[in-house]
Structure formats: C-alpha cells, structure tokens
JSON list of C-alpha atoms in Angstrom, two decimals:
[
{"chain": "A", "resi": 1, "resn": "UNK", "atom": "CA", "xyz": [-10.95, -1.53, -4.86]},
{"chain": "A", "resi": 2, "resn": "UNK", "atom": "CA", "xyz": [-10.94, -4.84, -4.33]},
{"chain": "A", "resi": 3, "resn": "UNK", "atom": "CA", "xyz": [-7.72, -6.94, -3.47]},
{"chain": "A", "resi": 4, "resn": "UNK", "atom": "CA", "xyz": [-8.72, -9.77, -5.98]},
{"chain": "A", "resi": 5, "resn": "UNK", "atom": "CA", "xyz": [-8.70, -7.64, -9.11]},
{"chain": "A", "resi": 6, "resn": "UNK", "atom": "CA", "xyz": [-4.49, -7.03, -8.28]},
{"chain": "A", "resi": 7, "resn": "UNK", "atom": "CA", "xyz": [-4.30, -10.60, -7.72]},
{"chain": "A", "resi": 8, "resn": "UNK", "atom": "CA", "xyz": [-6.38, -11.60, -11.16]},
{"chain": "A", "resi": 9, "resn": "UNK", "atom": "CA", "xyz": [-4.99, -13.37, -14.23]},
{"chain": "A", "resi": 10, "resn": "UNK", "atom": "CA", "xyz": [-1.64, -14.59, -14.94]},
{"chain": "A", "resi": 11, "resn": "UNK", "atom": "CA", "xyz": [1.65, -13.07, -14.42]},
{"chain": "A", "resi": 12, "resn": "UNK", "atom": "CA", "xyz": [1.34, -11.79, -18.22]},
{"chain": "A", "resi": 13, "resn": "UNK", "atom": "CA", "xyz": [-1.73, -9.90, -18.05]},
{"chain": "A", "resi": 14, "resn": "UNK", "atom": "CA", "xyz": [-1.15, -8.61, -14.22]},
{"chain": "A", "resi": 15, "resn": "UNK", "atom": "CA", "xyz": [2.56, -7.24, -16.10]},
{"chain": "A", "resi": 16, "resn": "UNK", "atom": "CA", "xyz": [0.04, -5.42, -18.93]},
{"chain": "A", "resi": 17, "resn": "UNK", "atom": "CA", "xyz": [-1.89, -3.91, -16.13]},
{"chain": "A", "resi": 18, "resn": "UNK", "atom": "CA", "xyz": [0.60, -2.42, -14.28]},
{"chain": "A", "resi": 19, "resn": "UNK", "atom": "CA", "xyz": [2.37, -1.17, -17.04]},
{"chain": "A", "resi": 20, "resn": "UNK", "atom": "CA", "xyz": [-1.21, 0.57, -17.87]},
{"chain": "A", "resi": 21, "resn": "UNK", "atom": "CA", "xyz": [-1.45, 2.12, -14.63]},
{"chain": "A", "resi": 22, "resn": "UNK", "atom": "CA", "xyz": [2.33, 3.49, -14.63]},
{"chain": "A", "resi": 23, "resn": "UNK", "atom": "CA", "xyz": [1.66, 4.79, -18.13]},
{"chain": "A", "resi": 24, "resn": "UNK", "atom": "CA", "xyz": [-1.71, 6.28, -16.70]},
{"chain": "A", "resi": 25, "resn": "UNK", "atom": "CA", "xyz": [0.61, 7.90, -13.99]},
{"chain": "A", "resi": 26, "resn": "UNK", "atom": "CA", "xyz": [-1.37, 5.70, -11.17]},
{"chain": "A", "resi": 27, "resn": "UNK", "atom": "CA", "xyz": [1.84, 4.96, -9.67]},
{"chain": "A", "resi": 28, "resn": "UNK", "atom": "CA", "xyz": [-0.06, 3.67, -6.22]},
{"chain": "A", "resi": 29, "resn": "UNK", "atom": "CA", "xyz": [-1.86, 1.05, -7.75]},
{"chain": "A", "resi": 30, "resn": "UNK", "atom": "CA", "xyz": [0.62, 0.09, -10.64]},
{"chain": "A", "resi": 31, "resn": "UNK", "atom": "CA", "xyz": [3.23, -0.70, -7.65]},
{"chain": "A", "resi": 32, "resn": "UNK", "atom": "CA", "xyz": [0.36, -2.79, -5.43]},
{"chain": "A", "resi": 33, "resn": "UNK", "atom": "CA", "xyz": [-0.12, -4.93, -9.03]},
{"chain": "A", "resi": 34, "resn": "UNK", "atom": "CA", "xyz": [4.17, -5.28, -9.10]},
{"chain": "A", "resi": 35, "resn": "UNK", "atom": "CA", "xyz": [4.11, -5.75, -5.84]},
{"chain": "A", "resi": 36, "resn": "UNK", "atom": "CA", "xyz": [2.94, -9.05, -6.30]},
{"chain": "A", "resi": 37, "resn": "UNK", "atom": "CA", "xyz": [4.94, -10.10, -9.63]},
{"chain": "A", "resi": 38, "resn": "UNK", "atom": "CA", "xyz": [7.99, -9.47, -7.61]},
{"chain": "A", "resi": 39, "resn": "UNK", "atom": "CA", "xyz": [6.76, -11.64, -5.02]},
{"chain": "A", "resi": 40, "resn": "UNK", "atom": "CA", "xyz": [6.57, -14.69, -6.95]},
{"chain": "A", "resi": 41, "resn": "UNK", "atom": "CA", "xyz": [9.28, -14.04, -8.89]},
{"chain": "A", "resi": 42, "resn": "UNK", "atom": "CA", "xyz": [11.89, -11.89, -6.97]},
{"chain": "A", "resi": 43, "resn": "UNK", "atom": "CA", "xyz": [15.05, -12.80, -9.50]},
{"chain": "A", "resi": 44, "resn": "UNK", "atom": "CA", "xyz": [13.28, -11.11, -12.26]},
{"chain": "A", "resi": 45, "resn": "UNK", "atom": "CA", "xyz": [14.26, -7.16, -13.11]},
{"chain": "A", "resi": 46, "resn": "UNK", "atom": "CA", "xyz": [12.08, -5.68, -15.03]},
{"chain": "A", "resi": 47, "resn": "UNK", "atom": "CA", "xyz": [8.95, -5.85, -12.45]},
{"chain": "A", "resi": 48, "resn": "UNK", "atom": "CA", "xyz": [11.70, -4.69, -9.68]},
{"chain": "A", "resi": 49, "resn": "UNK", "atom": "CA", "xyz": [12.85, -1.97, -12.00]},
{"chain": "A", "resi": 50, "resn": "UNK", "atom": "CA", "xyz": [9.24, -0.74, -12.84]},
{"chain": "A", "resi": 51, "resn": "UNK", "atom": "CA", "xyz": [8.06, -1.33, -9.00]},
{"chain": "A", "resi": 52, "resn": "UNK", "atom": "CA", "xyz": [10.89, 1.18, -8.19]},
{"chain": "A", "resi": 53, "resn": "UNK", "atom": "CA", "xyz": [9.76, 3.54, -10.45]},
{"chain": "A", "resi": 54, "resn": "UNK", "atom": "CA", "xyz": [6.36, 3.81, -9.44]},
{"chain": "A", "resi": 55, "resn": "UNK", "atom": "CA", "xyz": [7.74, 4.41, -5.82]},
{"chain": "A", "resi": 56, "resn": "UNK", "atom": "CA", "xyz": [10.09, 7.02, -6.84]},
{"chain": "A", "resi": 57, "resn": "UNK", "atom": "CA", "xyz": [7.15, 8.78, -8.77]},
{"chain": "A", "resi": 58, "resn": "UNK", "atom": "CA", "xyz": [4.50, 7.79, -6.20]},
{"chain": "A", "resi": 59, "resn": "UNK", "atom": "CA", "xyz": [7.51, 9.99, -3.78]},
{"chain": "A", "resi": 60, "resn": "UNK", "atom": "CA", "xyz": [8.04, 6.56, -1.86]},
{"chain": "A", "resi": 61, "resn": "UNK", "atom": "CA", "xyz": [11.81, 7.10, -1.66]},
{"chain": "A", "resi": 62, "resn": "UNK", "atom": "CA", "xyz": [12.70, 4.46, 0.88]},
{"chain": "A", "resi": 63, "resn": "UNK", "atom": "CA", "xyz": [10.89, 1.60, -0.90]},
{"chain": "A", "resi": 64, "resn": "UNK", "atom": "CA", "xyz": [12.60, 3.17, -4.13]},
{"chain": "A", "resi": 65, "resn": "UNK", "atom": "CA", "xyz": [15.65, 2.39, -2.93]},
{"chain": "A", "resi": 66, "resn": "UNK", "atom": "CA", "xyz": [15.07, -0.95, -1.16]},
{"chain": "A", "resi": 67, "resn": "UNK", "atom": "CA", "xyz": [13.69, -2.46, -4.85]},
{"chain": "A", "resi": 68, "resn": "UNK", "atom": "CA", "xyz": [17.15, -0.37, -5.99]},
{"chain": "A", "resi": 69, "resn": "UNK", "atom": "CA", "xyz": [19.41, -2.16, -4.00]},
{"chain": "A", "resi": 70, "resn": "UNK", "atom": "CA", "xyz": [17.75, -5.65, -4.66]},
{"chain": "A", "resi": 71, "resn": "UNK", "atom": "CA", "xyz": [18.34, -4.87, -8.32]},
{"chain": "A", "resi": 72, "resn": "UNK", "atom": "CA", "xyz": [21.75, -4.21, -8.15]},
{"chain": "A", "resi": 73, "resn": "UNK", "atom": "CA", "xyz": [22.19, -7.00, -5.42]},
{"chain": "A", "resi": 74, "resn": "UNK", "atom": "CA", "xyz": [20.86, -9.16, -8.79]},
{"chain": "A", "resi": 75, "resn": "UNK", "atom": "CA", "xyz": [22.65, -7.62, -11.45]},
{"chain": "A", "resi": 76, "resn": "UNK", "atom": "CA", "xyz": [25.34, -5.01, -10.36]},
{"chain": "A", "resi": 77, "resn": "UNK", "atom": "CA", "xyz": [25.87, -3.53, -14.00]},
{"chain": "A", "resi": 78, "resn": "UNK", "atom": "CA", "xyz": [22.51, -2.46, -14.41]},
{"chain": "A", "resi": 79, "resn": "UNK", "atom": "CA", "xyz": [23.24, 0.57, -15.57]},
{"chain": "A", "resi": 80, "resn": "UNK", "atom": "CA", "xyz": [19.28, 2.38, -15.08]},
{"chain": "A", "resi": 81, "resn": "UNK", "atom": "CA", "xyz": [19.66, 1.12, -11.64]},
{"chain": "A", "resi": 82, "resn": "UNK", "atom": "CA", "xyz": [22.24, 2.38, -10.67]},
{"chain": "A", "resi": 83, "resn": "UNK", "atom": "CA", "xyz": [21.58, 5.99, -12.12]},
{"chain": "A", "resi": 84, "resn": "UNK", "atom": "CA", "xyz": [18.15, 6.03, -10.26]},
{"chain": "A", "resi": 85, "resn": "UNK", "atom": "CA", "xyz": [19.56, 5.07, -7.27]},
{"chain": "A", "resi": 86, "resn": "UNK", "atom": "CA", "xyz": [21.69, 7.56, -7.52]},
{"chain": "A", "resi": 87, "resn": "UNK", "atom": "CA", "xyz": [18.76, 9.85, -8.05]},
{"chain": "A", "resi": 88, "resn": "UNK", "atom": "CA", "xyz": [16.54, 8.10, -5.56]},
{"chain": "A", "resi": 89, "resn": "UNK", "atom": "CA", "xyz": [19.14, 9.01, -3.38]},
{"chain": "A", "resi": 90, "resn": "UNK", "atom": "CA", "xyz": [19.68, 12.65, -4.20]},
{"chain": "A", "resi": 91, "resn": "UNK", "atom": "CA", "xyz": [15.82, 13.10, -3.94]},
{"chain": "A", "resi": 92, "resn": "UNK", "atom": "CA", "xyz": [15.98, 12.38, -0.29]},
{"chain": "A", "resi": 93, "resn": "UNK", "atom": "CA", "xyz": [18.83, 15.24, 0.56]},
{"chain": "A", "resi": 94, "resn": "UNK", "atom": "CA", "xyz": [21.54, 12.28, 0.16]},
{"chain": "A", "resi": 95, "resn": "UNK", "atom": "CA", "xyz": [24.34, 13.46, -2.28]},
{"chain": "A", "resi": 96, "resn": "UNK", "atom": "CA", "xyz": [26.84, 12.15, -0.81]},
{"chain": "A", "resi": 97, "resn": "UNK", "atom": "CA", "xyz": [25.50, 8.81, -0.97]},
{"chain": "A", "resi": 98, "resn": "UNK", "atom": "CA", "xyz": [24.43, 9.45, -4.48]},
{"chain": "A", "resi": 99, "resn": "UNK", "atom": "CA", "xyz": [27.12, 10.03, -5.93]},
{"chain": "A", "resi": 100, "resn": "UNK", "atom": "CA", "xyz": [29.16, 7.11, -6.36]},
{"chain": "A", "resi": 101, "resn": "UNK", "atom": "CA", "xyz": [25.89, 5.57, -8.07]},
{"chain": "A", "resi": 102, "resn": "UNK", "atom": "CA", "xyz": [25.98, 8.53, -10.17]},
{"chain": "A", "resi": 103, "resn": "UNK", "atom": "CA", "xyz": [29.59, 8.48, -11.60]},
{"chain": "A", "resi": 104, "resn": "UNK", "atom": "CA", "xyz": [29.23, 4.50, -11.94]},
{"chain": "A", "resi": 105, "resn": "UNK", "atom": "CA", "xyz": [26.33, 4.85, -13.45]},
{"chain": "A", "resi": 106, "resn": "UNK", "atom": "CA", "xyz": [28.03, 7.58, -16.14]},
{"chain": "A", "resi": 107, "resn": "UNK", "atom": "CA", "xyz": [31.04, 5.24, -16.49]},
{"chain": "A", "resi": 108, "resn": "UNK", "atom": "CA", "xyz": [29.13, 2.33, -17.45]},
{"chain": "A", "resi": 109, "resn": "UNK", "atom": "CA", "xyz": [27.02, 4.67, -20.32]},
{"chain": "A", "resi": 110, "resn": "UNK", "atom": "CA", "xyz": [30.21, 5.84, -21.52]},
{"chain": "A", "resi": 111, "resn": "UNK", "atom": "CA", "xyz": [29.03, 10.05, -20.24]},
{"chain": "A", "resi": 112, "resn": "UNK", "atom": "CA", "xyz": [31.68, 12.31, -18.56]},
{"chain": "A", "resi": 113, "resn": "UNK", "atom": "CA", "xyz": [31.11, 12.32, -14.68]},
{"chain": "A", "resi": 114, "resn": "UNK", "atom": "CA", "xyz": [27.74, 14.61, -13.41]},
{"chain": "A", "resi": 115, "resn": "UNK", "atom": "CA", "xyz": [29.22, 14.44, -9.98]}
]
C-alpha cells in the first residue's frame, strides 16, 4: 500500500479509518494509521489507547506496553489502562509485574482483587 493513503485526510477521518480497520481485525494497518494521530497529538488517549490495542491484538507486546505506560504517564487513573497493562504484561510470561496493574486496576472498578 501506499504510505500516502495512512497519511490522507484530516485527523477526523484518519480516526474513522483506523477505527474501521481495528473493527475489521486489521490490527497492522489500523496501528500504522494511529501511529500517526499519536504523533501529532501525543497528549490525547483515545488514539494511544486504541494504538495499544491493535499492538496487543496484532501480538506486539512491547509496543503494547510502551503506548501503556505513556497512557498512564498521562492520566494515571485510567482505569482500561491499567487493566491491559496488566494483561499486556501477563501475556508476555510477566505476572509478577502484572499484578499490581491488575489489583489497581480492580480497586479503581470497585471488583474484588483477581490477583
């Protein structure tokens, strides 16, 4: 494909797109689109949150948790965040890491501890 058609349109329609790709389950390409929305604007969450995803689906772990930890670096009560890290984190044979993110994570939603 071509590198413009990631980089065409405005912010709005390039969010549309990659939300159509993640619901498509093209995790790849969604994340090259978000890629780029994060880039300009790296204080927003929602394209972090959804660029995380796709890398946790797309079994890119370690970029997972990069966009992860620049989330919570943002906003540290972000309670999906935190539970995917968690989960992120379990996923690469890390529990012990994980589970702090995981009991936050069930504090701050008001659930009994998983860990």
């Amino acid at each position: 494909m071509n590198e413009t058609y990631y980089e065409f349109g405005t912010s709005a329609e390039r969010w549309d797109r990659a939300q159509l790709f993640f619901d498509a389950k093209e995790y790849v390409t969604a994340a090259r689109i978000l890629g780029g929305l994060v880039t300009e604007a790296p204080e927003q969450i929602a394209p972090r949150l959804l660029l995380a995803r796709a890398h946790y689906h797309s079994a890119r772990l370690r970029l997972a948790e990069a966009e992860l930890r620049a989330v919570l670096e943002l906003s540290p009560v972000e309670y999906y965040a935190r539970l995917m890290l968690g989960r992120t984190l379990e996923r690469q044979g890390r529990p012990e890491d994980a589970a702090p993110h995981l009991r936050m994570a069930a504090a701050m939603s008001g659930q009994a501890s998983p860990v």
